[in-house]
PDB file of N, CA and C and ligand atoms in Angstrom:
ATOM      1  N   MET A   6      87.115  95.026 -76.657  1.00  0.00           N
ATOM      2  CA  MET A   6      88.077  94.572 -77.680  1.00  0.00           C
ATOM      3  C   MET A   6      87.892  93.081 -77.942  1.00  0.00           C
ATOM      4  N   GLU A   7      87.577  92.786 -79.188  1.00  0.00           N
ATOM      5  CA  GLU A   7      87.349  91.401 -79.610  1.00  0.00           C
ATOM      6  C   GLU A   7      88.622  90.898 -80.300  1.00  0.00           C
ATOM      7  N   GLU A   8      89.094  89.747 -79.877  1.00  0.00           N
ATOM      8  CA  GLU A   8      90.301  89.202 -80.497  1.00  0.00           C
ATOM      9  C   GLU A   8      90.038  88.877 -81.963  1.00  0.00           C
ATOM     10  N   ASN A   9      91.051  89.072 -82.779  1.00  0.00           N
ATOM     11  CA  ASN A   9      90.941  88.800 -84.220  1.00  0.00           C
ATOM     12  C   ASN A   9      89.972  89.716 -84.956  1.00  0.00           C
ATOM     13  N   CYS A  10      89.596  90.832 -84.336  1.00  0.00           N
ATOM     14  CA  CYS A  10      88.749  91.790 -85.043  1.00  0.00           C
ATOM     15  C   CYS A  10      89.628  92.936 -85.548  1.00  0.00           C
ATOM     16  N   ILE A  11      89.687  93.049 -86.851  1.00  0.00           N
ATOM     17  CA  ILE A  11      90.574  94.043 -87.480  1.00  0.00           C
ATOM     18  C   ILE A  11      90.192  95.464 -87.080  1.00  0.00           C
ATOM     19  N   PHE A  12      88.899  95.749 -86.960  1.00  0.00           N
ATOM     20  CA  PHE A  12      88.500  97.115 -86.617  1.00  0.00           C
ATOM     21  C   PHE A  12      88.750  97.406 -85.136  1.00  0.00           C
ATOM     22  N   CYS A  13      88.626  96.413 -84.261  1.00  0.00           N
ATOM     23  CA  CYS A  13      89.023  96.616 -82.851  1.00  0.00           C
ATOM     24  C   CYS A  13      90.503  96.979 -82.780  1.00  0.00           C
ATOM     25  N   LYS A  14      91.308  96.314 -83.596  1.00  0.00           N
ATOM     26  CA  LYS A  14      92.752  96.591 -83.595  1.00  0.00           C
ATOM     27  C   LYS A  14      93.040  97.999 -84.111  1.00  0.00           C
ATOM     28  N   ILE A  15      92.300  98.406 -85.144  1.00  0.00           N
ATOM     29  CA  ILE A  15      92.480  99.766 -85.670  1.00  0.00           C
ATOM     30  C   ILE A  15      92.074 100.787 -84.605  1.00  0.00           C
ATOM     31  N   VAL A  16      90.908 100.553 -83.960  1.00  0.00           N
ATOM     32  CA  VAL A  16      90.432 101.452 -82.894  1.00  0.00           C
ATOM     33  C   VAL A  16      91.488 101.564 -81.795  1.00  0.00           C
ATOM     34  N   ASN A  17      92.132 100.431 -81.504  1.00  0.00           N
ATOM     35  CA  ASN A  17      93.133 100.354 -80.440  1.00  0.00           C
ATOM     36  C   ASN A  17      94.465 101.000 -80.828  1.00  0.00           C
ATOM     37  N   GLY A  18      94.583 101.370 -82.089  1.00  0.00           N
ATOM     38  CA  GLY A  18      95.808 102.018 -82.558  1.00  0.00           C
ATOM     39  C   GLY A  18      96.905 101.060 -82.964  1.00  0.00           C
ATOM     40  N   ASP A  19      96.587  99.775 -83.085  1.00  0.00           N
ATOM     41  CA  ASP A  19      97.611  98.759 -83.359  1.00  0.00           C
ATOM     42  C   ASP A  19      98.327  98.966 -84.691  1.00  0.00           C
ATOM     43  N   PHE A  20      97.645  99.579 -85.645  1.00  0.00           N
ATOM     44  CA  PHE A  20      98.255  99.750 -86.973  1.00  0.00           C
ATOM     45  C   PHE A  20      98.671 101.197 -87.243  1.00  0.00           C
ATOM     46  N   GLY A  21      98.517 102.046 -86.248  1.00  0.00           N
ATOM     47  CA  GLY A  21      98.889 103.446 -86.437  1.00  0.00           C
ATOM     48  C   GLY A  21      98.068 104.154 -87.500  1.00  0.00           C
ATOM     49  N   THR A  22      96.842 103.701 -87.680  1.00  0.00           N
ATOM     50  CA  THR A  22      95.948 104.295 -88.686  1.00  0.00           C
ATOM     51  C   THR A  22      95.684 105.768 -88.377  1.00  0.00           C
ATOM     52  N   ASP A  23      95.755 106.586 -89.414  1.00  0.00           N
ATOM     53  CA  ASP A  23      95.410 108.002 -89.251  1.00  0.00           C
ATOM     54  C   ASP A  23      93.906 108.146 -89.124  1.00  0.00           C
ATOM     55  N   PHE A  24      93.452 108.760 -88.044  1.00  0.00           N
ATOM     56  CA  PHE A  24      92.023 108.984 -87.869  1.00  0.00           C
ATOM     57  C   PHE A  24      91.656 110.369 -88.402  1.00  0.00           C
ATOM     58  N   ILE A  25      90.656 110.387 -89.258  1.00  0.00           N
ATOM     59  CA  ILE A  25      90.136 111.649 -89.787  1.00  0.00           C
ATOM     60  C   ILE A  25      89.437 112.403 -88.664  1.00  0.00           C
ATOM     61  N   LEU A  26      88.840 111.646 -87.775  1.00  0.00           N
ATOM     62  CA  LEU A  26      88.093 112.210 -86.649  1.00  0.00           C
ATOM     63  C   LEU A  26      88.024 111.136 -85.561  1.00  0.00           C
ATOM     64  N   GLU A  27      88.085 111.567 -84.317  1.00  0.00           N
ATOM     65  CA  GLU A  27      87.905 110.636 -83.195  1.00  0.00           C
ATOM     66  C   GLU A  27      87.119 111.351 -82.116  1.00  0.00           C
ATOM     67  N   ASN A  28      86.163 110.659 -81.535  1.00  0.00           N
ATOM     68  CA  ASN A  28      85.453 111.202 -80.374  1.00  0.00           C
ATOM     69  C   ASN A  28      85.260 110.077 -79.360  1.00  0.00           C
ATOM     70  N   ASP A  29      84.428 110.292 -78.350  1.00  0.00           N
ATOM     71  CA  ASP A  29      84.271 109.278 -77.295  1.00  0.00           C
ATOM     72  C   ASP A  29      83.671 107.978 -77.815  1.00  0.00           C
ATOM     73  N   TYR A  30      82.977 108.059 -78.934  1.00  0.00           N
ATOM     74  CA  TYR A  30      82.190 106.919 -79.391  1.00  0.00           C
ATOM     75  C   TYR A  30      82.751 106.198 -80.609  1.00  0.00           C
ATOM     76  N   ALA A  31      83.484 106.932 -81.425  1.00  0.00           N
ATOM     77  CA  ALA A  31      83.863 106.381 -82.731  1.00  0.00           C
ATOM     78  C   ALA A  31      85.178 106.934 -83.240  1.00  0.00           C
ATOM     79  N   VAL A  32      85.735 106.202 -84.199  1.00  0.00           N
ATOM     80  CA  VAL A  32      86.852 106.722 -84.988  1.00  0.00           C
ATOM     81  C   VAL A  32      86.425 106.682 -86.453  1.00  0.00           C
ATOM     82  N   VAL A  33      87.074 107.537 -87.248  1.00  0.00           N
ATOM     83  CA  VAL A  33      86.771 107.603 -88.675  1.00  0.00           C
ATOM     84  C   VAL A  33      88.087 107.541 -89.438  1.00  0.00           C
ATOM     85  N   PHE A  34      88.140 106.651 -90.432  1.00  0.00           N
ATOM     86  CA  PHE A  34      89.376 106.524 -91.213  1.00  0.00           C
ATOM     87  C   PHE A  34      89.034 106.152 -92.648  1.00  0.00           C
ATOM     88  N   ASN A  35      90.038 106.280 -93.529  1.00  0.00           N
ATOM     89  CA  ASN A  35      89.840 105.969 -94.939  1.00  0.00           C
ATOM     90  C   ASN A  35      89.643 104.484 -95.156  1.00  0.00           C
ATOM     91  N   ASP A  36      88.727 104.136 -96.039  1.00  0.00           N
ATOM     92  CA  ASP A  36      88.577 102.741 -96.458  1.00  0.00           C
ATOM     93  C   ASP A  36      89.821 102.356 -97.266  1.00  0.00           C
ATOM     94  N   ILE A  37      90.353 101.167 -96.978  1.00  0.00           N
ATOM     95  CA  ILE A  37      91.591 100.728 -97.619  1.00  0.00           C
ATOM     96  C   ILE A  37      91.381 100.435 -99.111  1.00  0.00           C
ATOM     97  N   ASN A  38      90.151 100.186 -99.488  1.00  0.00           N
ATOM     98  CA  ASN A  38      89.829  99.837-100.878  1.00  0.00           C
ATOM     99  C   ASN A  38      88.657 100.709-101.341  1.00  0.00           C
ATOM    100  N   PRO A  39      88.946 102.008-101.551  1.00  0.00           N
ATOM    101  CA  PRO A  39      87.845 102.955-101.813  1.00  0.00           C
ATOM    102  C   PRO A  39      87.061 102.633-103.082  1.00  0.00           C
ATOM    103  N   LYS A  40      85.769 102.687-102.975  1.00  0.00           N
ATOM    104  CA  LYS A  40      84.889 102.400-104.123  1.00  0.00           C
ATOM    105  C   LYS A  40      84.356 103.673-104.754  1.00  0.00           C
ATOM    106  N   THR A  41      84.625 104.801-104.115  1.00  0.00           N
ATOM    107  CA  THR A  41      84.275 106.119-104.661  1.00  0.00           C
ATOM    108  C   THR A  41      85.470 107.034-104.370  1.00  0.00           C
ATOM    109  N   PRO A  42      85.571 108.190-105.029  1.00  0.00           N
ATOM    110  CA  PRO A  42      86.723 109.073-104.796  1.00  0.00           C
ATOM    111  C   PRO A  42      86.962 109.396-103.320  1.00  0.00           C
ATOM    112  N   VAL A  43      85.896 109.585-102.578  1.00  0.00           N
ATOM    113  CA  VAL A  43      86.019 109.721-101.117  1.00  0.00           C
ATOM    114  C   VAL A  43      85.237 108.573-100.494  1.00  0.00           C
ATOM    115  N   HIS A  44      85.912 107.753 -99.694  1.00  0.00           N
ATOM    116  CA  HIS A  44      85.256 106.595 -99.083  1.00  0.00           C
ATOM    117  C   HIS A  44      85.861 106.399 -97.696  1.00  0.00           C
ATOM    118  N   ILE A  45      85.092 106.788 -96.691  1.00  0.00           N
ATOM    119  CA  ILE A  45      85.585 106.708 -95.318  1.00  0.00           C
ATOM    120  C   ILE A  45      84.617 105.879 -94.473  1.00  0.00           C
ATOM    121  N   LEU A  46      85.110 105.412 -93.323  1.00  0.00           N
ATOM    122  CA  LEU A  46      84.326 104.517 -92.466  1.00  0.00           C
ATOM    123  C   LEU A  46      84.208 105.105 -91.065  1.00  0.00           C
ATOM    124  N   VAL A  47      82.984 105.094 -90.539  1.00  0.00           N
ATOM    125  CA  VAL A  47      82.729 105.484 -89.148  1.00  0.00           C
ATOM    126  C   VAL A  47      82.579 104.194 -88.347  1.00  0.00           C
ATOM    127  N   VAL A  48      83.445 104.027 -87.357  1.00  0.00           N
ATOM    128  CA  VAL A  48      83.538 102.752 -86.635  1.00  0.00           C
ATOM    129  C   VAL A  48      83.402 102.999 -85.136  1.00  0.00           C
ATOM    130  N   PRO A  49      82.416 102.365 -84.485  1.00  0.00           N
ATOM    131  CA  PRO A  49      82.274 102.548 -83.032  1.00  0.00           C
ATOM    132  C   PRO A  49      83.486 101.988 -82.285  1.00  0.00           C
ATOM    133  N   LYS A  50      83.842 102.627 -81.178  1.00  0.00           N
ATOM    134  CA  LYS A  50      84.986 102.162 -80.391  1.00  0.00           C
ATOM    135  C   LYS A  50      84.700 100.830 -79.705  1.00  0.00           C
ATOM    136  N   THR A  51      83.442 100.577 -79.397  1.00  0.00           N
ATOM    137  CA  THR A  51      83.091  99.300 -78.771  1.00  0.00           C
ATOM    138  C   THR A  51      82.774  98.283 -79.861  1.00  0.00           C
ATOM    139  N   HIS A  52      83.064  97.024 -79.586  1.00  0.00           N
ATOM    140  CA  HIS A  52      82.815  95.985 -80.587  1.00  0.00           C
ATOM    141  C   HIS A  52      81.331  95.615 -80.616  1.00  0.00           C
ATOM    142  N   VAL A  53      80.729  95.874 -81.764  1.00  0.00           N
ATOM    143  CA  VAL A  53      79.352  95.438 -82.037  1.00  0.00           C
ATOM    144  C   VAL A  53      79.445  94.771 -83.404  1.00  0.00           C
ATOM    145  N   ALA A  54      79.014  93.515 -83.516  1.00  0.00           N
ATOM    146  CA  ALA A  54      79.275  92.753 -84.738  1.00  0.00           C
ATOM    147  C   ALA A  54      78.577  93.341 -85.964  1.00  0.00           C
ATOM    148  N   SER A  55      77.337  93.752 -85.789  1.00  0.00           N
ATOM    149  CA  SER A  55      76.595  94.329 -86.916  1.00  0.00           C
ATOM    150  C   SER A  55      75.424  95.127 -86.361  1.00  0.00           C
ATOM    151  N   LEU A  56      74.691  95.760 -87.263  1.00  0.00           N
ATOM    152  CA  LEU A  56      73.510  96.513 -86.827  1.00  0.00           C
ATOM    153  C   LEU A  56      72.532  95.608 -86.080  1.00  0.00           C
ATOM    154  N   ASN A  57      72.488  94.342 -86.456  1.00  0.00           N
ATOM    155  CA  ASN A  57      71.570  93.402 -85.787  1.00  0.00           C
ATOM    156  C   ASN A  57      71.899  93.205 -84.310  1.00  0.00           C
ATOM    157  N   GLU A  58      73.140  93.463 -83.938  1.00  0.00           N
ATOM    158  CA  GLU A  58      73.549  93.287 -82.531  1.00  0.00           C
ATOM    159  C   GLU A  58      73.510  94.600 -81.744  1.00  0.00           C
ATOM    160  N   LEU A  59      73.155  95.688 -82.413  1.00  0.00           N
ATOM    161  CA  LEU A  59      73.179  97.001 -81.750  1.00  0.00           C
ATOM    162  C   LEU A  59      71.848  97.289 -81.078  1.00  0.00           C
ATOM    163  N   ASP A  60      71.888  97.542 -79.765  1.00  0.00           N
ATOM    164  CA  ASP A  60      70.641  97.935 -79.105  1.00  0.00           C
ATOM    165  C   ASP A  60      70.817  99.210 -78.274  1.00  0.00           C
ATOM    166  N   ASP A  61      71.914  99.902 -78.541  1.00  0.00           N
ATOM    167  CA  ASP A  61      72.206 101.121 -77.793  1.00  0.00           C
ATOM    168  C   ASP A  61      71.790 102.323 -78.653  1.00  0.00           C
ATOM    169  N   LYS A  62      70.627 102.858 -78.339  1.00  0.00           N
ATOM    170  CA  LYS A  62      70.092 103.967 -79.146  1.00  0.00           C
ATOM    171  C   LYS A  62      70.984 105.193 -79.083  1.00  0.00           C
ATOM    172  N   ASN A  63      71.566 105.413 -77.920  1.00  0.00           N
ATOM    173  CA  ASN A  63      72.454 106.573 -77.793  1.00  0.00           C
ATOM    174  C   ASN A  63      73.660 106.436 -78.715  1.00  0.00           C
ATOM    175  N   LEU A  64      74.246 105.232 -78.737  1.00  0.00           N
ATOM    176  CA  LEU A  64      75.396 105.008 -79.613  1.00  0.00           C
ATOM    177  C   LEU A  64      75.005 105.187 -81.073  1.00  0.00           C
ATOM    178  N   LEU A  65      73.850 104.680 -81.447  1.00  0.00           N
ATOM    179  CA  LEU A  65      73.386 104.836 -82.829  1.00  0.00           C
ATOM    180  C   LEU A  65      73.287 106.320 -83.205  1.00  0.00           C
ATOM    181  N   GLY A  66      72.744 107.099 -82.296  1.00  0.00           N
ATOM    182  CA  GLY A  66      72.632 108.541 -82.533  1.00  0.00           C
ATOM    183  C   GLY A  66      73.999 109.196 -82.647  1.00  0.00           C
ATOM    184  N   GLU A  67      74.903 108.814 -81.760  1.00  0.00           N
ATOM    185  CA  GLU A  67      76.252 109.393 -81.790  1.00  0.00           C
ATOM    186  C   GLU A  67      76.968 109.015 -83.090  1.00  0.00           C
ATOM    187  N   LEU A  68      76.762 107.789 -83.554  1.00  0.00           N
ATOM    188  CA  LEU A  68      77.406 107.362 -84.803  1.00  0.00           C
ATOM    189  C   LEU A  68      76.906 108.198 -85.973  1.00  0.00           C
ATOM    190  N   MET A  69      75.607 108.443 -86.025  1.00  0.00           N
ATOM    191  CA  MET A  69      75.068 109.221 -87.137  1.00  0.00           C
ATOM    192  C   MET A  69      75.518 110.683 -87.059  1.00  0.00           C
ATOM    193  N   MET A  70      75.631 111.216 -85.844  1.00  0.00           N
ATOM    194  CA  MET A  70      76.163 112.570 -85.715  1.00  0.00           C
ATOM    195  C   MET A  70      77.627 112.612 -86.155  1.00  0.00           C
ATOM    196  N   THR A  71      78.345 111.521 -85.883  1.00  0.00           N
ATOM    197  CA  THR A  71      79.746 111.430 -86.305  1.00  0.00           C
ATOM    198  C   THR A  71      79.842 111.371 -87.823  1.00  0.00           C
ATOM    199  N   VAL A  72      78.898 110.678 -88.460  1.00  0.00           N
ATOM    200  CA  VAL A  72      78.847 110.659 -89.934  1.00  0.00           C
ATOM    201  C   VAL A  72      78.805 112.087 -90.458  1.00  0.00           C
ATOM    202  N   LYS A  73      77.895 112.855 -89.910  1.00  0.00           N
ATOM    203  CA  LYS A  73      77.701 114.230 -90.358  1.00  0.00           C
ATOM    204  C   LYS A  73      78.969 115.064 -90.152  1.00  0.00           C
ATOM    205  N   GLN A  74      79.563 114.931 -88.980  1.00  0.00           N
ATOM    206  CA  GLN A  74      80.777 115.698 -88.672  1.00  0.00           C
ATOM    207  C   GLN A  74      81.942 115.288 -89.571  1.00  0.00           C
ATOM    208  N   ALA A  75      82.068 113.970 -89.805  1.00  0.00           N
ATOM    209  CA  ALA A  75      83.184 113.474 -90.625  1.00  0.00           C
ATOM    210  C   ALA A  75      83.025 113.936 -92.072  1.00  0.00           C
ATOM    211  N   ALA A  76      81.806 113.867 -92.584  1.00  0.00           N
ATOM    212  CA  ALA A  76      81.559 114.319 -93.960  1.00  0.00           C
ATOM    213  C   ALA A  76      81.942 115.789 -94.097  1.00  0.00           C
ATOM    214  N   LYS A  77      81.551 116.564 -93.122  1.00  0.00           N
ATOM    215  CA  LYS A  77      81.882 117.989 -93.156  1.00  0.00           C
ATOM    216  C   LYS A  77      83.399 118.180 -93.117  1.00  0.00           C
ATOM    217  N   LYS A  78      84.051 117.404 -92.256  1.00  0.00           N
ATOM    218  CA  LYS A  78      85.502 117.550 -92.087  1.00  0.00           C
ATOM    219  C   LYS A  78      86.273 117.244 -93.370  1.00  0.00           C
ATOM    220  N   VAL A  79      85.792 116.274 -94.151  1.00  0.00           N
ATOM    221  CA  VAL A  79      86.486 115.968 -95.413  1.00  0.00           C
ATOM    222  C   VAL A  79      85.919 116.783 -96.579  1.00  0.00           C
ATOM    223  N   GLY A  80      85.021 117.687 -96.281  1.00  0.00           N
ATOM    224  CA  GLY A  80      84.539 118.614 -97.298  1.00  0.00           C
ATOM    225  C   GLY A  80      83.412 118.094 -98.169  1.00  0.00           C
ATOM    226  N   LEU A  81      82.733 117.058 -97.688  1.00  0.00           N
ATOM    227  CA  LEU A  81      81.610 116.508 -98.449  1.00  0.00           C
ATOM    228  C   LEU A  81      80.312 117.130 -97.970  1.00  0.00           C
ATOM    229  N   SER A  82      79.590 117.764 -98.889  1.00  0.00           N
ATOM    230  CA  SER A  82      78.256 118.244 -98.532  1.00  0.00           C
ATOM    231  C   SER A  82      77.201 117.306 -99.097  1.00  0.00           C
ATOM    232  N   SER A  83      77.623 116.448-100.031  1.00  0.00           N
ATOM    233  CA  SER A  83      76.716 115.499-100.670  1.00  0.00           C
ATOM    234  C   SER A  83      77.377 114.125-100.649  1.00  0.00           C
ATOM    235  N   TYR A  84      76.698 113.153-100.091  1.00  0.00           N
ATOM    236  CA  TYR A  84      77.336 111.840 -99.911  1.00  0.00           C
ATOM    237  C   TYR A  84      76.290 110.766 -99.647  1.00  0.00           C
ATOM    238  N   LYS A  85      76.707 109.512 -99.850  1.00  0.00           N
ATOM    239  CA  LYS A  85      75.850 108.371 -99.517  1.00  0.00           C
ATOM    240  C   LYS A  85      76.379 107.716 -98.257  1.00  0.00           C
ATOM    241  N   THR A  86      75.470 107.118 -97.457  1.00  0.00           N
ATOM    242  CA  THR A  86      75.887 106.307 -96.317  1.00  0.00           C
ATOM    243  C   THR A  86      75.392 104.890 -96.541  1.00  0.00           C
ATOM    244  N   LEU A  87      76.160 103.932 -96.054  1.00  0.00           N
ATOM    245  CA  LEU A  87      75.827 102.523 -96.280  1.00  0.00           C
ATOM    246  C   LEU A  87      76.207 101.695 -95.057  1.00  0.00           C
ATOM    247  N   ILE A  88      75.286 100.843 -94.640  1.00  0.00           N
ATOM    248  CA  ILE A  88      75.599  99.850 -93.605  1.00  0.00           C
ATOM    249  C   ILE A  88      75.252  98.488 -94.179  1.00  0.00           C
ATOM    250  N   ASN A  89      76.249  97.667 -94.441  1.00  0.00           N
ATOM    251  CA  ASN A  89      75.995  96.288 -94.862  1.00  0.00           C
ATOM    252  C   ASN A  89      75.775  95.448 -93.612  1.00  0.00           C
ATOM    253  N   THR A  90      74.679  94.725 -93.580  1.00  0.00           N
ATOM    254  CA  THR A  90      74.365  93.894 -92.414  1.00  0.00           C
ATOM    255  C   THR A  90      74.183  92.451 -92.857  1.00  0.00           C
ATOM    256  N   GLY A  91      75.125  91.597 -92.445  1.00  0.00           N
ATOM    257  CA  GLY A  91      75.055  90.171 -92.791  1.00  0.00           C
ATOM    258  C   GLY A  91      75.854  89.847 -94.039  1.00  0.00           C
ATOM    259  N   LYS A  92      76.356  88.618 -94.036  1.00  0.00           N
ATOM    260  CA  LYS A  92      77.239  88.140 -95.102  1.00  0.00           C
ATOM    261  C   LYS A  92      76.605  88.252 -96.487  1.00  0.00           C
ATOM    262  N   GLU A  93      75.355  87.857 -96.593  1.00  0.00           N
ATOM    263  CA  GLU A  93      74.675  87.854 -97.900  1.00  0.00           C
ATOM    264  C   GLU A  93      74.511  89.272 -98.452  1.00  0.00           C
ATOM    265  N   ALA A  94      74.478  90.238 -97.559  1.00  0.00           N
ATOM    266  CA  ALA A  94      74.349  91.631 -97.997  1.00  0.00           C
ATOM    267  C   ALA A  94      75.704  92.255 -98.311  1.00  0.00           C
ATOM    268  N   GLY A  95      76.771  91.472 -98.107  1.00  0.00           N
ATOM    269  CA  GLY A  95      78.098  91.981 -98.446  1.00  0.00           C
ATOM    270  C   GLY A  95      78.927  92.433 -97.264  1.00  0.00           C
ATOM    271  N   GLN A  96      78.451  92.176 -96.042  1.00  0.00           N
ATOM    272  CA  GLN A  96      79.273  92.542 -94.883  1.00  0.00           C
ATOM    273  C   GLN A  96      80.487  91.620 -94.810  1.00  0.00           C
ATOM    274  N   GLU A  97      81.662  92.242 -94.791  1.00  0.00           N
ATOM    275  CA  GLU A  97      82.917  91.479 -94.744  1.00  0.00           C
ATOM    276  C   GLU A  97      83.604  91.612 -93.395  1.00  0.00           C
ATOM    277  N   VAL A  98      83.441  92.768 -92.772  1.00  0.00           N
ATOM    278  CA  VAL A  98      84.058  92.991 -91.461  1.00  0.00           C
ATOM    279  C   VAL A  98      82.936  93.031 -90.424  1.00  0.00           C
ATOM    280  N   PHE A  99      82.999  92.085 -89.487  1.00  0.00           N
ATOM    281  CA  PHE A  99      81.912  91.967 -88.514  1.00  0.00           C
ATOM    282  C   PHE A  99      82.195  92.776 -87.248  1.00  0.00           C
ATOM    283  N   HIS A 100      82.401  94.050 -87.501  1.00  0.00           N
ATOM    284  CA  HIS A 100      82.443  95.101 -86.476  1.00  0.00           C
ATOM    285  C   HIS A 100      81.715  96.252 -87.152  1.00  0.00           C
ATOM    286  N   LEU A 101      80.595  96.614 -86.571  1.00  0.00           N
ATOM    287  CA  LEU A 101      79.715  97.619 -87.186  1.00  0.00           C
ATOM    288  C   LEU A 101      80.486  98.806 -87.749  1.00  0.00           C
ATOM    289  N   HIS A 102      80.101  99.230 -88.941  1.00  0.00           N
ATOM    290  CA  HIS A 102      80.707 100.423 -89.531  1.00  0.00           C
ATOM    291  C   HIS A 102      79.733 101.043 -90.515  1.00  0.00           C
ATOM    292  N   ILE A 103      79.837 102.349 -90.632  1.00  0.00           N
ATOM    293  CA  ILE A 103      79.006 103.087 -91.586  1.00  0.00           C
ATOM    294  C   ILE A 103      79.928 103.654 -92.663  1.00  0.00           C
ATOM    295  N   HIS A 104      79.666 103.259 -93.904  1.00  0.00           N
ATOM    296  CA  HIS A 104      80.420 103.805 -95.026  1.00  0.00           C
ATOM    297  C   HIS A 104      79.901 105.207 -95.333  1.00  0.00           C
ATOM    298  N   ILE A 105      80.817 106.114 -95.622  1.00  0.00           N
ATOM    299  CA  ILE A 105      80.461 107.424 -96.191  1.00  0.00           C
ATOM    300  C   ILE A 105      81.136 107.504 -97.538  1.00  0.00           C
ATOM    301  N   MET A 106      80.326 107.673 -98.577  1.00  0.00           N
ATOM    302  CA  MET A 106      80.868 107.653 -99.931  1.00  0.00           C
ATOM    303  C   MET A 106      80.442 108.911-100.666  1.00  0.00           C
ATOM    304  N   GLY A 107      81.457 109.561-101.255  1.00  0.00           N
ATOM    305  CA  GLY A 107      81.180 110.789-102.000  1.00  0.00           C
ATOM    306  C   GLY A 107      82.012 110.867-103.256  1.00  0.00           C
ATOM    307  N   ASP A 108      81.562 111.668-104.182  1.00  0.00           N
ATOM    308  CA  ASP A 108      82.249 111.774-105.465  1.00  0.00           C
ATOM    309  C   ASP A 108      83.399 112.755-105.457  1.00  0.00           C
ATOM    310  N   LYS A 109      83.283 113.782-104.650  1.00  0.00           N
ATOM    311  CA  LYS A 109      84.376 114.740-104.591  1.00  0.00           C
ATOM    312  C   LYS A 109      84.342 115.480-103.256  1.00  0.00           C
ATOM    313  N   ASN A 110      85.510 116.025-102.909  1.00  0.00           N
ATOM    314  CA  ASN A 110      85.533 116.793-101.674  1.00  0.00           C
ATOM    315  C   ASN A 110      86.330 118.049-101.811  1.00  0.00           C
TER     316      ASN A 110
HETATM  317  P1  AMP B 201      81.729  95.734 -95.418  1.00  0.00           P
HETATM  318  O1  AMP B 201      81.749  94.986 -96.714  1.00  0.00           O
HETATM  319  O2  AMP B 201      80.535  96.615 -95.252  1.00  0.00           O
HETATM  320  O3  AMP B 201      81.981  94.826 -94.237  1.00  0.00           O
HETATM  321  O4  AMP B 201      82.924  96.765 -95.518  1.00  0.00           O
HETATM  322  C1  AMP B 201      84.208  96.491 -95.068  1.00  0.00           C
HETATM  323  C2  AMP B 201      85.054  97.597 -95.596  1.00  0.00           C
HETATM  324  O5  AMP B 201      86.228  97.671 -94.827  1.00  0.00           O
HETATM  325  C3  AMP B 201      85.499  97.388 -97.056  1.00  0.00           C
HETATM  326  O6  AMP B 201      85.091  98.510 -97.837  1.00  0.00           O
HETATM  327  C4  AMP B 201      87.013  97.251 -96.963  1.00  0.00           C
HETATM  328  O7  AMP B 201      87.685  97.845 -98.060  1.00  0.00           O
HETATM  329  C5  AMP B 201      87.320  97.958 -95.654  1.00  0.00           C
HETATM  330  N1  AMP B 201      88.501  97.490 -94.950  1.00  0.00           N
HETATM  331  C6  AMP B 201      88.857  96.220 -94.672  1.00  0.00           C
HETATM  332  N2  AMP B 201      89.994  96.178 -93.978  1.00  0.00           N
HETATM  333  C7  AMP B 201      90.371  97.477 -93.790  1.00  0.00           C
HETATM  334  C8  AMP B 201      91.475  98.102 -93.147  1.00  0.00           C
HETATM  335  N3  AMP B 201      92.426  97.404 -92.548  1.00  0.00           N
HETATM  336  N4  AMP B 201      91.533  99.459 -93.164  1.00  0.00           N
HETATM  337  C9  AMP B 201      90.581 100.178 -93.786  1.00  0.00           C
HETATM  338  N5  AMP B 201      89.514  99.649 -94.388  1.00  0.00           N
HETATM  339  C10 AMP B 201      89.415  98.310 -94.410  1.00  0.00           C
HETATM  340 ZN1   ZN B 202      85.670  94.696 -83.220  1.00  0.00          ZN
END
C-alpha cells in the first residue's frame, strides 16, 4: 500500500468501490470517466507504478487472465485493452492498470 495512491485506496476498500471481479491478484472496477460505453480497469492488488516497474511475470500473466475473465463477466466478447505507460503517453494514475474498453455488452 502506497500512501496517496488512489488505486491502492480503492484496492483497500477505502471508498467502498463495487468490484466487478476480485481475485488474489487484482480487482476490477468501472472507470469513473468512461471513454467507451463499457470501460473497466484491471488493477493489481500490489502497488506497481507502471509497466516499466513490473518484473513479476506471474503477476503479468494473472492480470491478463483477469482481463479475459472480467470481459466475459461484463458480457464483452469484443474489446480493446490499453496500458498507458508514462506521463507523455497519458498515464495519469501511477498504479499499473489495464483498461478494457468495449462498445456494448
Ligand atoms: P491512465 O490515464 O491510463 O492513468 O488512466 C487512469 C484512469 O483512471 C482514467 O481513465 C480515469 O478516468 C480513471 N480513474 C481515475 N480515478 C478513478 C477512480 N477514483 N475510480 C475509477 N476510475 C478512476
Ligand atoms: Zn498504488
